[in-house]
Amino acid sequence: MNEPLVIASSARTAALCLAAPGARYFLPSKTEWRLTSADGDERSGETATVVGLLHDLSPDTRYIFEAEGFGRLEFRTLSCAGRVDAAAFQLLPDVALDDEEGARANAQALERAVAAVPQGGTLRLAAGVWTAFPVRLKSNMTFHLAQGAVLRAPSTRRGWPILPARDEAGRMLGSWEGLPDACFTAPVHAIGVDNLVIEGRGILDGSGDKGDWWSWPKETRDGARRPRGLHLVSCRKTQLLGFTIRNAASWTIHPQGCEELIAAGLSIVAPHESPNTDGFNPESCRNVTISGVRFSVGDDCIAVKAGKRGPDGEDDHLAETRGVRVGHCLMERGHGGLVIGSEMSGGVHDVAGEDCDMIGTGRGLRP
């Protein structure tokens, strides 16, 4: 009998894999499942995909998962040190995309909310449309996007913070096509953090289709390159579970110098004509798992990178990428499905892709 597997879990979310023989992104047929817990929680449903997400679980609870044609699986959710609701910090709903003052007020509210999350706790963003300038997350926290929650970037570039090319220690922060370079800070980002979870059924919207972001894909304006959708710099033990991220101004998810990263059950979306909106670009990263992710983007779905030497041979920012596993993903549209490069001066090693559907890509695999 096939055995279900836990890909990743947090206090309230679990990503499971039902790897039936021959199944890629979709199962051969819809499969009924049942979930029970030691405290009496019972629920059931059906899934059409190999990788499925269980949401709104109870922290520190033992669950039993059973699915038709699969063995029984027991798992325990992580504990949670406390939940903070972002709405408690004077977050303003329905701020207009061009409202600089409102977007800044919401960014400040979210900054206070992140600071209030205890170590090992959760910040919950409730259903609603929330417009904010970039939000920086911290270590040992979960950012939970509730169903119906949309956190979107403003369309205006006025007042948008810029991430410098390097920090005071010389570590690369901002980058562009493998080289240190100032860039507008990503709407959601984390730098040097450990044990971060971003999860839920909500949406991160980079508003790249608003304003003028997509009209200058290779340029520098106001001293910076375009922002990513989600930028993770030098982070360890990160989980990205279940949410949708769309309309990034440039690359959608960019892990840079990260270790032990799991992305499961995401939807990564951008119009097919949008410039350089790659889906998921791990750069100089180690041990990355991309499982059950659905892509429809304007450039490569996944591009594995390792930086680029400078025009005079500069290489102090380079590091290898090693240990990338891609499985049970659906590439509906993109220039390439799983691509190596083009910036890879630090070296790319041990990349494997299996059981993926590539339906609308220009090429499936491209070195």
XYZ file of C-alpha atoms in Angstrom:
367
model
C 0.000 0.000 0.000
C 1.181 3.538 -0.777
C 2.328 5.507 2.228
C 1.432 9.186 2.653
C 4.253 11.496 3.675
C 4.450 14.761 5.611
C 6.421 17.244 3.514
C 6.258 20.027 6.084
C 4.141 21.097 9.039
C 3.660 24.053 11.331
C 1.345 24.712 14.265
C -1.762 25.020 12.053
C -0.828 23.676 8.616
C 0.457 20.385 7.213
C 1.578 19.636 3.655
C 1.088 15.972 2.728
C 2.186 13.965 -0.295
C 0.034 11.153 -1.700
C 2.453 9.761 -4.254
C 0.393 7.213 -6.156
C 2.308 5.273 -8.833
C 2.538 7.290 -12.050
C 0.961 10.409 -10.547
C 2.568 13.741 -11.283
C 0.747 16.925 -10.160
C -2.710 15.357 -10.250
C -3.802 12.038 -8.811
C -5.279 9.482 -11.257
C -8.678 10.207 -9.683
C -10.033 12.248 -6.794
C -9.234 10.612 -3.478
C -11.346 10.836 -0.336
C -9.604 11.453 2.956
C -10.432 11.639 6.660
C -8.644 13.460 9.457
C -9.152 12.897 13.181
C -7.370 14.225 16.228
C -6.892 13.239 19.829
C -9.108 16.148 20.976
C -12.093 15.153 18.836
C -11.501 17.176 15.686
C -12.948 15.245 12.744
C -13.094 16.336 9.138
C -13.143 14.788 5.702
C -12.798 15.799 2.090
C -11.311 14.849 -1.225
C -8.215 15.838 -3.127
C -7.310 15.785 -6.800
C -3.618 16.635 -6.339
C -0.674 14.623 -5.075
C 0.415 17.377 -2.683
C -2.359 18.635 -0.438
C -2.560 21.124 2.401
C -4.451 20.704 5.650
C -5.296 24.119 7.071
C -6.609 25.486 10.373
C -5.243 22.657 12.501
C -4.791 22.912 16.267
C -1.289 23.497 17.614
C 0.553 20.726 19.455
C -2.031 18.119 18.508
C -1.687 14.551 17.299
C -3.614 13.824 14.097
C -4.442 10.667 12.191
C -4.798 11.018 8.408
C -6.380 8.322 6.251
C -6.901 8.412 2.484
C -8.450 5.888 0.144
C -5.728 3.573 -1.201
C -3.075 4.846 1.210
C -1.740 3.759 4.576
C -2.574 5.485 7.835
C -0.423 8.469 8.781
C 0.068 9.920 12.251
C 1.658 13.318 12.792
C 1.752 16.055 15.432
C 1.540 19.772 14.761
C 4.046 22.144 16.305
C 3.255 24.202 19.370
C 2.456 27.917 19.120
C 3.611 30.435 21.703
C 0.676 32.743 20.973
C -1.282 34.283 18.125
C -1.273 37.985 17.298
C -3.957 39.456 15.029
C -2.674 42.161 12.708
C -6.028 43.972 12.872
C -5.306 44.839 16.511
C -2.602 47.281 15.367
C -4.842 49.786 13.539
C -4.443 48.145 10.152
C -6.490 50.037 7.565
C -8.628 48.007 5.121
C -9.206 48.839 1.463
C -6.470 51.454 1.139
C -6.261 52.599 -2.478
C -3.309 51.355 -4.516
C -2.014 54.900 -5.059
C -2.507 56.026 -1.432
C 1.084 56.511 -0.251
C 0.074 57.685 3.221
C -2.293 54.759 3.815
C 0.231 52.192 2.527
C 2.892 53.622 4.842
C 0.530 53.572 7.826
C -0.238 49.903 7.167
C 3.450 49.055 6.841
C 4.047 50.677 10.223
C 1.098 48.790 11.727
C 2.446 45.491 10.405
C 5.904 46.344 11.729
C 4.403 46.771 15.206
C 2.463 43.543 14.808
C 5.581 41.567 13.798
C 7.459 42.988 16.795
C 4.642 41.847 19.093
C 4.761 38.201 17.971
C 6.391 36.089 20.711
C 9.169 33.693 19.771
C 7.474 30.681 18.229
C 4.211 32.583 17.762
C 1.941 33.453 14.840
C 0.908 36.698 13.157
C -2.504 36.299 11.536
C -3.701 38.511 8.704
C -7.490 38.286 8.540
C -9.677 38.267 5.445
C -9.743 41.598 3.642
C -7.704 43.637 1.193
C -4.684 45.230 2.874
C -2.363 47.603 0.986
C 1.061 48.170 2.532
C 4.610 49.140 1.725
C 7.156 46.340 2.322
C 6.898 44.173 5.427
C 9.964 42.573 7.009
C 9.495 39.318 8.912
C 11.647 37.967 11.738
C 12.962 34.683 13.106
C 10.887 32.086 14.913
C 7.498 33.241 13.707
C 4.655 32.170 11.443
C 2.951 34.638 9.108
C -0.528 33.222 8.536
C -2.599 34.510 5.619
C -6.213 33.641 6.360
C -8.555 32.592 3.605
C -9.751 35.772 1.889
C -6.736 37.826 2.986
C -4.948 39.800 0.242
C -1.766 41.646 1.188
C -0.905 43.837 -1.766
C 1.815 46.319 -2.580
C 0.881 49.865 -3.598
C 1.174 50.945 -7.203
C 3.114 54.102 -6.367
C 6.915 54.069 -6.185
C 7.036 57.251 -4.095
C 8.350 56.468 -0.638
C 9.173 52.848 -1.503
C 12.206 51.682 0.561
C 15.359 50.530 -1.225
C 17.461 47.524 -0.238
C 21.180 48.377 -0.616
C 23.500 46.123 -2.577
C 25.396 45.112 0.584
C 25.071 45.348 4.336
C 27.704 46.835 6.650
C 29.577 43.515 6.739
C 29.726 43.356 2.946
C 27.098 40.620 2.559
C 25.027 40.885 -0.609
C 21.493 42.111 0.084
C 20.048 43.706 -3.007
C 20.900 42.047 -6.302
C 20.125 42.010 -9.976
C 20.842 39.057 -12.256
C 23.481 37.605 -9.966
C 25.352 40.787 -9.012
C 25.056 43.007 -5.926
C 22.837 45.937 -6.818
C 20.374 48.176 -5.015
C 16.778 47.118 -5.565
C 13.408 48.185 -4.288
C 12.600 46.111 -1.221
C 10.233 43.190 -1.799
C 6.664 43.608 -0.478
C 7.345 40.699 1.898
C 10.952 39.930 2.816
C 13.219 38.451 5.463
C 16.966 38.864 5.998
C 19.102 36.537 8.093
C 16.203 34.836 9.882
C 15.726 31.263 11.097
C 12.583 29.177 11.496
C 10.174 31.303 9.473
C 6.844 29.979 8.190
C 4.622 31.787 5.676
C 1.379 29.889 5.243
C -2.343 29.979 4.610
C -4.941 30.244 1.891
C -4.524 33.980 1.378
C -2.752 35.959 -1.349
C 0.403 38.043 -1.651
C -0.004 40.490 -4.538
C 3.026 42.434 -5.768
C 0.871 44.811 -7.888
C 3.330 44.505 -10.758
C 0.396 44.924 -13.119
C -0.265 48.328 -11.592
C 1.905 51.418 -11.869
C 4.826 51.228 -14.291
C 6.882 48.291 -12.935
C 6.606 46.124 -16.034
C 7.511 48.949 -18.426
C 11.226 49.051 -17.406
C 12.291 45.423 -16.881
C 16.064 45.910 -17.379
C 16.449 49.485 -16.190
C 17.318 51.276 -12.971
C 14.936 53.975 -11.770
C 15.290 56.166 -8.698
C 18.580 54.391 -8.022
C 17.201 50.852 -7.781
C 16.104 47.768 -9.692
C 12.580 46.366 -9.518
C 11.527 44.483 -6.354
C 10.904 40.752 -6.076
C 7.544 39.435 -4.908
C 8.997 37.567 -1.909
C 12.713 37.983 -1.136
C 14.466 35.728 1.391
C 18.107 36.624 2.069
C 20.420 34.356 4.096
C 17.536 32.574 5.828
C 17.547 29.073 7.322
C 14.754 26.596 7.911
C 11.972 28.373 6.018
C 8.591 26.889 5.077
C 6.270 28.373 2.444
C 2.941 26.563 2.588
C -0.243 26.864 0.573
C -0.603 30.550 -0.278
C -0.926 32.237 -3.657
C 1.586 34.843 -4.781
C 0.889 36.845 -7.912
C 1.858 39.843 -10.053
C 5.398 40.317 -8.760
C 7.220 43.342 -10.142
C 10.101 41.034 -11.193
C 11.089 37.542 -9.969
C 8.237 36.177 -7.870
C 10.024 34.190 -5.120
C 13.775 34.733 -4.747
C 15.581 32.788 -2.020
C 19.132 34.149 -1.936
C 21.816 32.429 0.141
C 19.233 30.342 2.004
C 19.430 26.856 3.547
C 16.756 24.258 4.263
C 13.816 25.767 2.428
C 10.545 23.978 1.696
C 7.847 25.338 -0.626
C 4.718 23.181 -0.862
C 1.305 23.630 -2.429
C 1.837 27.225 -3.583
C 0.250 28.942 -6.590
C 2.637 31.302 -8.387
C 0.903 33.459 -10.976
C 1.725 36.277 -13.402
C 0.413 37.155 -16.879
C 2.261 35.396 -19.665
C 3.370 38.712 -21.183
C 4.798 40.130 -17.924
C 8.597 40.643 -18.161
C 11.053 38.641 -16.019
C 8.365 37.377 -13.652
C 10.183 34.071 -13.005
C 8.298 31.871 -10.566
C 10.883 30.530 -8.108
C 14.606 31.316 -8.357
C 16.800 29.741 -5.662
C 20.198 31.450 -5.855
C 23.256 30.246 -3.916
C 20.991 28.067 -1.784
C 21.368 24.639 -0.179
C 18.728 21.984 0.386
C 15.639 23.379 -1.319
C 12.414 21.398 -1.811
C 9.751 22.635 -4.242
C 6.760 20.300 -4.106
C 3.255 20.494 -5.521
C 3.629 24.088 -6.740
C 1.464 25.391 -9.576
C 3.130 27.881 -11.938
C 1.794 30.181 -14.638
C 4.238 33.032 -15.188
C 5.812 35.351 -17.740
C 9.318 33.847 -17.704
C 10.917 30.649 -16.364
C 8.907 28.713 -13.799
C 11.960 27.628 -11.787
C 15.453 28.988 -12.500
C 18.278 27.622 -10.348
C 21.063 30.181 -10.029
C 24.394 30.788 -8.268
C 25.354 34.383 -8.963
C 27.514 35.991 -11.630
C 31.083 37.300 -11.586
C 31.418 41.038 -11.886
C 32.827 42.757 -14.980
C 36.288 42.812 -13.371
C 36.087 39.282 -12.010
C 34.543 40.156 -8.636
C 33.460 36.945 -6.905
C 33.173 37.615 -3.169
C 29.374 37.412 -3.413
C 29.335 33.985 -5.044
C 28.286 30.718 -3.416
C 27.143 27.417 -4.847
C 23.622 26.077 -5.069
C 23.362 22.432 -4.017
C 20.557 20.005 -3.257
C 17.426 21.223 -5.090
C 14.491 18.812 -5.300
C 11.492 19.572 -7.515
C 8.523 17.209 -7.571
C 4.810 16.970 -8.389
C 4.681 20.516 -9.768
C 2.506 21.866 -12.574
C 4.033 24.314 -15.043
C 1.079 25.665 -17.005
C 2.925 28.502 -18.672
C 6.509 29.765 -18.691
C 9.555 30.081 -20.915
C 11.091 27.011 -19.257
C 9.877 24.552 -16.648
C 13.047 23.714 -14.690
C 15.996 25.825 -15.839
C 19.637 25.932 -14.724
C 21.080 29.433 -14.956
C 21.679 31.692 -16.519
C 23.682 33.190 -13.626
C 25.650 30.250 -12.126
C 29.256 31.347 -11.542
C 29.176 29.934 -8.006
C 28.353 26.459 -9.294
C 25.112 24.462 -9.366
C 25.126 20.865 -8.139
C 22.688 18.071 -7.323
C 19.429 19.279 -8.863
C 16.647 16.747 -9.436
C 13.181 17.123 -10.911
C 10.624 14.342 -11.172
C 6.906 13.686 -11.559
C 6.076 17.165 -12.899
C 3.589 18.228 -15.580
C 4.915 20.826 -18.025
C 2.036 21.767 -20.269
C 2.453 25.353 -21.428
C 6.206 25.907 -21.173
C 8.455 26.754 -24.105
C 10.791 24.000 -22.889
C 10.524 21.512 -20.074
C 14.160 21.316 -18.932
C 16.816 23.797 -19.996
C 20.463 23.914 -18.863
